Each structure stands twice: as structure tokens, then as C-alpha cells.
Short mmCIF file of C-alpha atoms (C1' of nucleotides) in Angstrom, two decimals:
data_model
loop_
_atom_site.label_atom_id
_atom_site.label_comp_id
_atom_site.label_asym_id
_atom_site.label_seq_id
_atom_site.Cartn_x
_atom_site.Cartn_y
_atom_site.Cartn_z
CA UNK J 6 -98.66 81.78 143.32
CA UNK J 7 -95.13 82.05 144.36
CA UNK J 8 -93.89 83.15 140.67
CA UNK J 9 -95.65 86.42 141.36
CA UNK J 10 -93.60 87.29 144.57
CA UNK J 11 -90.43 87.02 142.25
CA UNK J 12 -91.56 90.38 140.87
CA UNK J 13 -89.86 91.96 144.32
CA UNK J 14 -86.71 91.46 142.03
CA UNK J 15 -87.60 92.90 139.19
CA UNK J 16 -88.51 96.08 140.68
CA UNK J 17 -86.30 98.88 140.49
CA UNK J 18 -86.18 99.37 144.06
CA UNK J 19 -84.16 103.04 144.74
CA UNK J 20 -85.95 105.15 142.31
CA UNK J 21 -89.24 103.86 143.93
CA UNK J 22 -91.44 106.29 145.13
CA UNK J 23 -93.04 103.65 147.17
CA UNK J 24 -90.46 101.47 149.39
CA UNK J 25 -90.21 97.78 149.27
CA UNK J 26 -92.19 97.00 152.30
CA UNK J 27 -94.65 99.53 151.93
CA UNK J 28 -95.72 97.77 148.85
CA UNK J 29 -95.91 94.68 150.59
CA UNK J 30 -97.63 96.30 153.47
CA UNK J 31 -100.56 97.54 150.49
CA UNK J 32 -100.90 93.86 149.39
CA UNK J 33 -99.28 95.24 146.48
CA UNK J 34 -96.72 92.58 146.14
CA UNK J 35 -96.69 89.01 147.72
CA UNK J 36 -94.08 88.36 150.22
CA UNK J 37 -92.42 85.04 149.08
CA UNK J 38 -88.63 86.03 147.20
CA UNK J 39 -88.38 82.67 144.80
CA UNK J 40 -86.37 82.73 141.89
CA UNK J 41 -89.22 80.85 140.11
CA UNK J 42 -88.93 83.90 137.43
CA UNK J 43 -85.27 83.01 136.84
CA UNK J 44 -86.13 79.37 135.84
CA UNK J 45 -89.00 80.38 133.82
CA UNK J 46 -86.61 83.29 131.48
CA UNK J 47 -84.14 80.13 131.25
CA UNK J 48 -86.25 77.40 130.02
CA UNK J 49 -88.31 79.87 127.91
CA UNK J 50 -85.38 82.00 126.67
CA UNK J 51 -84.50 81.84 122.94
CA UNK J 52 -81.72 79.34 123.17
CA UNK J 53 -83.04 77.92 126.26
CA UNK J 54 -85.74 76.47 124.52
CA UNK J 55 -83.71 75.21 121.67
CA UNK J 56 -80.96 73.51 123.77
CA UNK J 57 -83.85 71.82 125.92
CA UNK J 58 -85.19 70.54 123.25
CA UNK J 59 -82.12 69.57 120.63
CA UNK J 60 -81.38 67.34 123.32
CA UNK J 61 -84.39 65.62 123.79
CA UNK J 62 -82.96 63.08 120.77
CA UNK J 63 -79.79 61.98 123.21
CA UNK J 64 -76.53 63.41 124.22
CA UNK J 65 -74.68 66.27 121.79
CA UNK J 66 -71.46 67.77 122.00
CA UNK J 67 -71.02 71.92 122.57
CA UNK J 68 -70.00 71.38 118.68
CA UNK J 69 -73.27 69.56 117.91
CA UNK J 70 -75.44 71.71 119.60
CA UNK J 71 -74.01 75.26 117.99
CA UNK J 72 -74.81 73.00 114.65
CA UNK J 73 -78.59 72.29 115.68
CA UNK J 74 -79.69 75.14 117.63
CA UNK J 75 -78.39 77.30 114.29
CA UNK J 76 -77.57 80.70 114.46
CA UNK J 77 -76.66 81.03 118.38
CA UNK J 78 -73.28 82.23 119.38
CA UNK J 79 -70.99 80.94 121.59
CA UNK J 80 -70.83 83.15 124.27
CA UNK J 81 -75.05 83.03 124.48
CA UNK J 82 -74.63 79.12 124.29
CA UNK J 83 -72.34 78.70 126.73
CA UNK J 84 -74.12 81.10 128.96
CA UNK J 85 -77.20 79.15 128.35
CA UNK J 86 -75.52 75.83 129.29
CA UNK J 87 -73.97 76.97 132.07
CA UNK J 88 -77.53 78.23 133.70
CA UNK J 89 -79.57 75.08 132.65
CA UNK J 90 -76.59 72.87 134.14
CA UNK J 91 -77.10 75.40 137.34
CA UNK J 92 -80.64 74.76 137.11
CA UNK J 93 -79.76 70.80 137.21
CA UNK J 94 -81.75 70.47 133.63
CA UNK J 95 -78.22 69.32 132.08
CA UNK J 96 -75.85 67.56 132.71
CA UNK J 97 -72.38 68.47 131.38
CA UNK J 98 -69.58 65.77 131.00
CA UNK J 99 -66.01 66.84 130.39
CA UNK J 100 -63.50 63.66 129.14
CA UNK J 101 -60.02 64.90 129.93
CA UNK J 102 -58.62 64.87 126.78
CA UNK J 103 -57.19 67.16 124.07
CA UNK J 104 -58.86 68.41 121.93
CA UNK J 105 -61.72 68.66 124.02
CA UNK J 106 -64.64 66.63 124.63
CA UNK J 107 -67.19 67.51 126.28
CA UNK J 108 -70.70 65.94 126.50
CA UNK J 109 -74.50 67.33 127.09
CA UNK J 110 -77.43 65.45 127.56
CA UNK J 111 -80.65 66.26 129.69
CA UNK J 112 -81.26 65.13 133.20
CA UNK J 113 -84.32 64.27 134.70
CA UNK J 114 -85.63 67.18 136.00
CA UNK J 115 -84.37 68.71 132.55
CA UNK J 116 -86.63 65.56 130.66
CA UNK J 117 -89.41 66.56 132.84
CA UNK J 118 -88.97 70.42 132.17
CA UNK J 119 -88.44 70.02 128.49
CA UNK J 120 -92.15 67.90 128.03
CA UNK J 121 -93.53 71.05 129.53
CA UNK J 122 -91.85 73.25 127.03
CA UNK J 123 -92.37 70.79 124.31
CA UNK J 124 -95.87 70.81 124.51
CA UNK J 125 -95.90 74.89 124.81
CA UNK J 126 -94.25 74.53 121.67
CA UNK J 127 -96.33 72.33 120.00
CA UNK J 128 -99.34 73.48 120.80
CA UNK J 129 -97.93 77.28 119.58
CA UNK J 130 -97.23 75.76 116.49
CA UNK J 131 -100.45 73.60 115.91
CA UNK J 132 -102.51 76.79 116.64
CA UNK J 133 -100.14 79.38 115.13
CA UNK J 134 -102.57 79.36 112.05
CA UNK J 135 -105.24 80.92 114.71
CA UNK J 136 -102.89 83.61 115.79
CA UNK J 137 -102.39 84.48 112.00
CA UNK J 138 -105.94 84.59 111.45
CA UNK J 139 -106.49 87.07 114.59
CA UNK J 140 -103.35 89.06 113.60
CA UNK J 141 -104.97 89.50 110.54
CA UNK J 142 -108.25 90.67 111.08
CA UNK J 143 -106.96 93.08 112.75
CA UNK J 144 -104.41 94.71 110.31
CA UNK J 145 -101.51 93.49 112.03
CA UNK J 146 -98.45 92.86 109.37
CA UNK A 25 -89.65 72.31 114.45
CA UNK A 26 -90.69 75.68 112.41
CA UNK A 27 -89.74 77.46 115.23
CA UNK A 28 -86.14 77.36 114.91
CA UNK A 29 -86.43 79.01 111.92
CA UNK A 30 -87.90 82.20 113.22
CA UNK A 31 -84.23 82.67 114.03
CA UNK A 32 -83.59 84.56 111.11
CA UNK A 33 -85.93 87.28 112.56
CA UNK A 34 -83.02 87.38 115.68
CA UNK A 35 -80.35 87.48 113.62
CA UNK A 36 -78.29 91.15 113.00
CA UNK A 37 -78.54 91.34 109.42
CA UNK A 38 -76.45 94.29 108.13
CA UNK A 39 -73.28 93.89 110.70
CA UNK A 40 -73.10 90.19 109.89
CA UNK A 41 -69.98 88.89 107.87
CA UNK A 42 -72.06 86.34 105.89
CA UNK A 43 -75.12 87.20 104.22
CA UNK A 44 -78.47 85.81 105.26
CA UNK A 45 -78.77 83.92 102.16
CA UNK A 46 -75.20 82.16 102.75
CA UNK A 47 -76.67 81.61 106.05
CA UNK A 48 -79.44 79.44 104.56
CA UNK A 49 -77.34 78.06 101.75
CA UNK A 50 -74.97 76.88 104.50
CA UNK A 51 -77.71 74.91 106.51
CA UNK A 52 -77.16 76.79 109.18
CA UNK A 53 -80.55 78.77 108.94
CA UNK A 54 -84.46 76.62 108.51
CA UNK A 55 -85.76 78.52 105.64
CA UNK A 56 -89.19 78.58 106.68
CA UNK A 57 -90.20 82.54 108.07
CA UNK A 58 -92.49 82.03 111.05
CA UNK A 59 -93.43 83.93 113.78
CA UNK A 60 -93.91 81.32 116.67
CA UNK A 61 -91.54 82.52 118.18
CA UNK A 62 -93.14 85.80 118.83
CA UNK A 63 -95.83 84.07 119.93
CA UNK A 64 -93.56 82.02 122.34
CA UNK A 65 -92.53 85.62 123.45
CA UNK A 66 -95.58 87.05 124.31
CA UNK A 67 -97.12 84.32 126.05
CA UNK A 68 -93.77 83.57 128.17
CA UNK A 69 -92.76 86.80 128.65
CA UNK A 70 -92.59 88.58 132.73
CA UNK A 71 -95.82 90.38 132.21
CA UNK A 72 -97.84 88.10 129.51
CA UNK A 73 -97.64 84.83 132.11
CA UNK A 74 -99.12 87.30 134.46
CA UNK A 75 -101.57 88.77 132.53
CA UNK A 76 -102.78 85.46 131.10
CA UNK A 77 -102.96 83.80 134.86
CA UNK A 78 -104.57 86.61 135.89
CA UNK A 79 -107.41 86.50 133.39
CA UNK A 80 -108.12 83.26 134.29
CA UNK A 81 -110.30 84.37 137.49
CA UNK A 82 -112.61 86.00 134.80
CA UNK A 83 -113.13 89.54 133.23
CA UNK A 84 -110.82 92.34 134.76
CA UNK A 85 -110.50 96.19 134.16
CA UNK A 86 -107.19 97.53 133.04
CA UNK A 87 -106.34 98.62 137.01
CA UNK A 88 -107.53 95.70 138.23
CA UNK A 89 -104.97 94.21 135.94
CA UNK A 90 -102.23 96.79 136.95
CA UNK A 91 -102.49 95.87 140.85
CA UNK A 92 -103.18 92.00 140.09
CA UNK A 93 -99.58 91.84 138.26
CA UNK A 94 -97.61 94.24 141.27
CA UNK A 95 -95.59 96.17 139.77
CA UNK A 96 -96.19 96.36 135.81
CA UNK A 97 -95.62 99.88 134.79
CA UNK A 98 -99.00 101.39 132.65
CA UNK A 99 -96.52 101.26 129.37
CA UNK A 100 -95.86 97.81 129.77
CA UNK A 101 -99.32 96.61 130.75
CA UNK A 102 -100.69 98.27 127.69
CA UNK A 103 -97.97 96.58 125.42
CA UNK A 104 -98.59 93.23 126.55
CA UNK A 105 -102.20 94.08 126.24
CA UNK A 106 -102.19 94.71 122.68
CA UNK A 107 -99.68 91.97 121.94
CA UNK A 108 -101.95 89.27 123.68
CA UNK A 109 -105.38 90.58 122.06
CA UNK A 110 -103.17 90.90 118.83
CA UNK A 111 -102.71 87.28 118.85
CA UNK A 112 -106.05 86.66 119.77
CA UNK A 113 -105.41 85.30 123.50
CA UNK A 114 -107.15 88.79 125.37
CA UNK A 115 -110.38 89.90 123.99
CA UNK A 116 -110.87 93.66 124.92
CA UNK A 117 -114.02 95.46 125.20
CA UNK A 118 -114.57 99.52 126.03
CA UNK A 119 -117.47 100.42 127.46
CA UNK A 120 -117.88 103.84 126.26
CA UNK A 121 -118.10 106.15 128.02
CA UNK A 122 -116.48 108.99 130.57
CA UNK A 123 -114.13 108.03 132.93
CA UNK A 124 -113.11 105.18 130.39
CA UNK A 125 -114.06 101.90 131.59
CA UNK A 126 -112.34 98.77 129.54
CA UNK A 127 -112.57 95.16 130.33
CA UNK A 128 -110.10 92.43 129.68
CA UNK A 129 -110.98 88.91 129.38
CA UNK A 130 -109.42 85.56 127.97
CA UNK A 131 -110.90 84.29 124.95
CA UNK A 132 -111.15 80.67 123.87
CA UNK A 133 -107.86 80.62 122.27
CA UNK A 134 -106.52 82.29 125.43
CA UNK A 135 -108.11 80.10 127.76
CA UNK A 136 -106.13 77.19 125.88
CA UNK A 137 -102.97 79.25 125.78
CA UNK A 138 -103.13 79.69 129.81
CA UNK A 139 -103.53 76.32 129.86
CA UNK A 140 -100.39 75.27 128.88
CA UNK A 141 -98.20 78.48 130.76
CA UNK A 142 -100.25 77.50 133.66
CA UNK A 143 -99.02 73.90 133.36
CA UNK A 144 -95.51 74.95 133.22
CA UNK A 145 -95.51 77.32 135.58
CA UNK A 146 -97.03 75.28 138.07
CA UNK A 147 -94.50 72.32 137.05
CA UNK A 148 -91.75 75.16 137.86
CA UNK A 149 -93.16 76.13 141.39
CA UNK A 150 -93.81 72.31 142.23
CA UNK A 151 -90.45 71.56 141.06
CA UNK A 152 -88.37 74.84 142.37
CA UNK A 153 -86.99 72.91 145.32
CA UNK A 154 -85.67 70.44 143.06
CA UNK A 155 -83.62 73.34 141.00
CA UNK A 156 -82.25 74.97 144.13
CA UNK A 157 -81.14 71.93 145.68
CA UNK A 158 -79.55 71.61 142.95
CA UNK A 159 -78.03 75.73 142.78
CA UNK A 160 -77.05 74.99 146.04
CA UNK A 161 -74.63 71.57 145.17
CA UNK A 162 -73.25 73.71 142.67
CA UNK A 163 -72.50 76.71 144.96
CA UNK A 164 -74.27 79.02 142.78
CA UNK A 165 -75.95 82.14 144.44
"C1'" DC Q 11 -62.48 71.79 120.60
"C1'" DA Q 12 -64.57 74.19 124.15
"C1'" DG Q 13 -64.78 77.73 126.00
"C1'" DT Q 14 -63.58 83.00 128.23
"C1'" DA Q 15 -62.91 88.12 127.91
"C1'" DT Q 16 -63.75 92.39 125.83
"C1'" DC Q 17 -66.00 95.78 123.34
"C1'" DC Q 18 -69.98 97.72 121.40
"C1'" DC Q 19 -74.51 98.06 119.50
"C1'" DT Q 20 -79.54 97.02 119.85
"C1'" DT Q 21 -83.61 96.04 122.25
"C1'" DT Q 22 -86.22 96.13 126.29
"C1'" DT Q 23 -87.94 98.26 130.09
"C1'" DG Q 24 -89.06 101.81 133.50
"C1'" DA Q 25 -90.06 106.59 135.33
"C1'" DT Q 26 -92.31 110.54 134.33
"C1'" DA Q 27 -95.35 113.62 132.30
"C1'" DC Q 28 -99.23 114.36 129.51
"C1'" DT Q 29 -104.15 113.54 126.97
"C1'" DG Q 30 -109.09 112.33 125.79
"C1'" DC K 9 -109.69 105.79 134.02
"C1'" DA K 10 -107.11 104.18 130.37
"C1'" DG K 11 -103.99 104.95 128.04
"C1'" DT K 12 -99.75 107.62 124.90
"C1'" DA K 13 -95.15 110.00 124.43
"C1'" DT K 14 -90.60 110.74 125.68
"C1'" DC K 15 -86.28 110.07 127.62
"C1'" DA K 16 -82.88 107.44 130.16
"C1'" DA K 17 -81.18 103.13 132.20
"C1'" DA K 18 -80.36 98.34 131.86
"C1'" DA K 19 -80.22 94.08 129.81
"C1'" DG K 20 -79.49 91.15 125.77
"C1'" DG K 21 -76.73 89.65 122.24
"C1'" DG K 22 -72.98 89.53 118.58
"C1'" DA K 23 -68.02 89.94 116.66
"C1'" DT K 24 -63.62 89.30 117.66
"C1'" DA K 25 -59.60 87.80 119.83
"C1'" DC K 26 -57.53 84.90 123.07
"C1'" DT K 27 -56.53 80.41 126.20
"C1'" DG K 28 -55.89 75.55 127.88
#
DNA sequence: CAGTATCCCTTTTGATACTG
DNA sequence: CAGTATCAAAAGGGATACTG
């Protein structure tokens, strides 16, 4: 389970009162440092999610895609482009014109990725009426 | 796709220039309220991935928990705790008596849950070379 | 059009101390 | 042991203005 180790990062690490390696040393934290965290909080995030899967229907401009995923800024879509492109999930294509043009469709990797979030999201939404019924028997507004 | 529309829930409401209902009136808001995203949340979030994976070995204790996901602080475990059995994904059950002894475990809906996250993580952690290969084309850190 | 830069507020998270 | 309460730090996210 590699994702685990990528907790090493998200410990604060000075304020400890255990170091780093003493941890490790206790079993307390596997030794592996992979970013496998990152990807996850990018394809999961709020507009990850929605950009991965807006353009599962074909290629959208930056335009398009502040139209679809509705509500999202443009600094937090950029950002969000700029780490799925990163990631290699999308693939950005600039024509060198003006105004502007500039294309966004998925890769492969970011095809494969966005199945796996799809059917998170499906089956979330196919058993959301479960959740409800849980939240509810047990006061939760 | 009703969970786009749990957007609203993200939006700042009272700083905004337009009002919520423009928002919707507009088309730039799904009108249905819905709380999959929460859901989405919970389930995907640092600690809830954990918790869920780590449930998946059968029945735990609350510190068995806390050392099985290094590093979770006791406010956060607790949180995620009651968020997951919330939902219905962590049934909890307190033996009771003195020193406390409560014991977590994944319920049918949970099992099904973990499912999925496990899917995608492993998908991640199968396909992290993949992503840094392509980090590393891009020069990215 | 497609961004970037800045400022500022809100939410999340962690460390610490305390309780039944 | 299994939490809760409190405070402080950090991250997330939006509005606005600006650029090529």
C-alpha cells in the first residue's frame, strides 16, 4: 500500500514530538515517499472530478468547460487544468491565434482514470438514497 | 449528473455579486440540492480512504485505527469516524464498559463503498509510474 | 479568449490539553 | 481508552484587475 507512505508528507514534521525516522523506525509510517496522495486529491478534488468527467463527451475549450463544470472560477480551473495536464490526464492544445484558442480533451491515462472516477460517481449516486436513509435514522439534517 | 449540482452548497453566498437564484436562472447552477458530493468527500478524503481500506481486514478498535492510518490526529480520526458511520459506511459498536473499548467495522454498504476507492486507488498505484513519467517530460517537481 | 497576479476571507487541519 | 474542546496554522477558494 504505497498511498499510505504518502502520509510522510502530510505530516507536520518540525512541531513533531516524534522525528521522521523515529516514526518509521516504530513501524509507524511506511517508508515508500509516492505522491500517490497528490493524484488521488486531483482526480477526486471538486473540479477535478468535474473537468474529468465534462470531457469524457470529446474535446472543450477553457470557455466550454467554465460553462459545464458551472460555478468554478478561473483561477481554480486553470489550476485544475494545469495539474491534470501535469498528471498527463489532459491534454492541452494551444492554436496560435488571436483571440485565443485553446483546446482540452482527455488522454489515455486521463480516459482510463476518469472510468474509475465515473463509476465512484455513479455508484455514489445510485446508492445516495442509502446514505439518506442512514443519515436519517440517525438524526442527521 | 446530480452531482454537479451540489455546487450550490460550495458556492459563497452572501459576498457573491449575483444572487443564487440569478445563478440558477442563468443556467449556470443544476437546480437539484444533493449531497453526493459530501458523500464523494468523505469517502475520498486523506483519512476516509484510509479508514475504509483499513476496515477491510475486519473489525478494529479506535487505536488500532489510529496506528493503522500513521499519523491521523485523535480529532480527525473521530471526525471521519462519525462522518463514515453517518453515512452508513462504518458501523460502530461500544462495548461498555471501563477503560472504553469501541469497535469499528465496515458494514455492507461500506464494504461496497471500499470497493470502488479500493479500485481507484489501486488503478492510481498501478498506474503512478505512468503519471510521473509523465511529471517528469513536463519538468514538473 | 485564455489565462495570471493579488488580496482576502473561509474552511480544514493539527497540536495540545482535558474528561468520563 | 476513546474521545471532546480550544486555539493557531495552513490550505482552499473567490473577486477583481490586469496581460498577451
Amino acid at each position: 500500500m504505497q498511498l499510505i507512505a504518502h502520509l510522510e508528507k502530510k505530516m507536520p514534521q518540525e512541531a513533531h514530538s516524534k522525528t521522521l525516522t523515529e516514526k518509521i523506525r516504530l513501524g509507524e509510517l511506511f517508508t515508500v515517499d509516492c505522491p500517490s496522495r497528490d493524484v488521488l486529491k486531483h482526480v477526486t478534488s471538486l473540479w477535478g472530478v468535474l473537468c474529468l468527467i465534462s470531457l469524457r463527451d470529446g474535446t472543450l475549450r477553457f470557455s466550454e468547460l467554465r460553462r459545464k463544470a458551472s460555478g468554478v472560477s478561473e483561477k481554480m480551473l486553470a489550476q485544475t487544468l494545469k495539474r491534470l495536464e501535469e498528471d498527463g490526464f489532459v491534454r492541452r492544445f494551444s492554436h496560435q491565434v488571436v483571440p485565443p484558442y485553446v483546446e482540452y480533451s482527455l488522454t489515455l491515462l486521463g480516459r482510463e482514470v476518469s472510468d474509475q472516477i465515473a463509476m465512484l460517481s455513479d455508484w455514489i449516486e445510485l446508492n445516495l438514497w442509502r446514505v439518506m436513509e442512514s443519515r436519517r435514522e440517525k438524526g442527521v439534517v
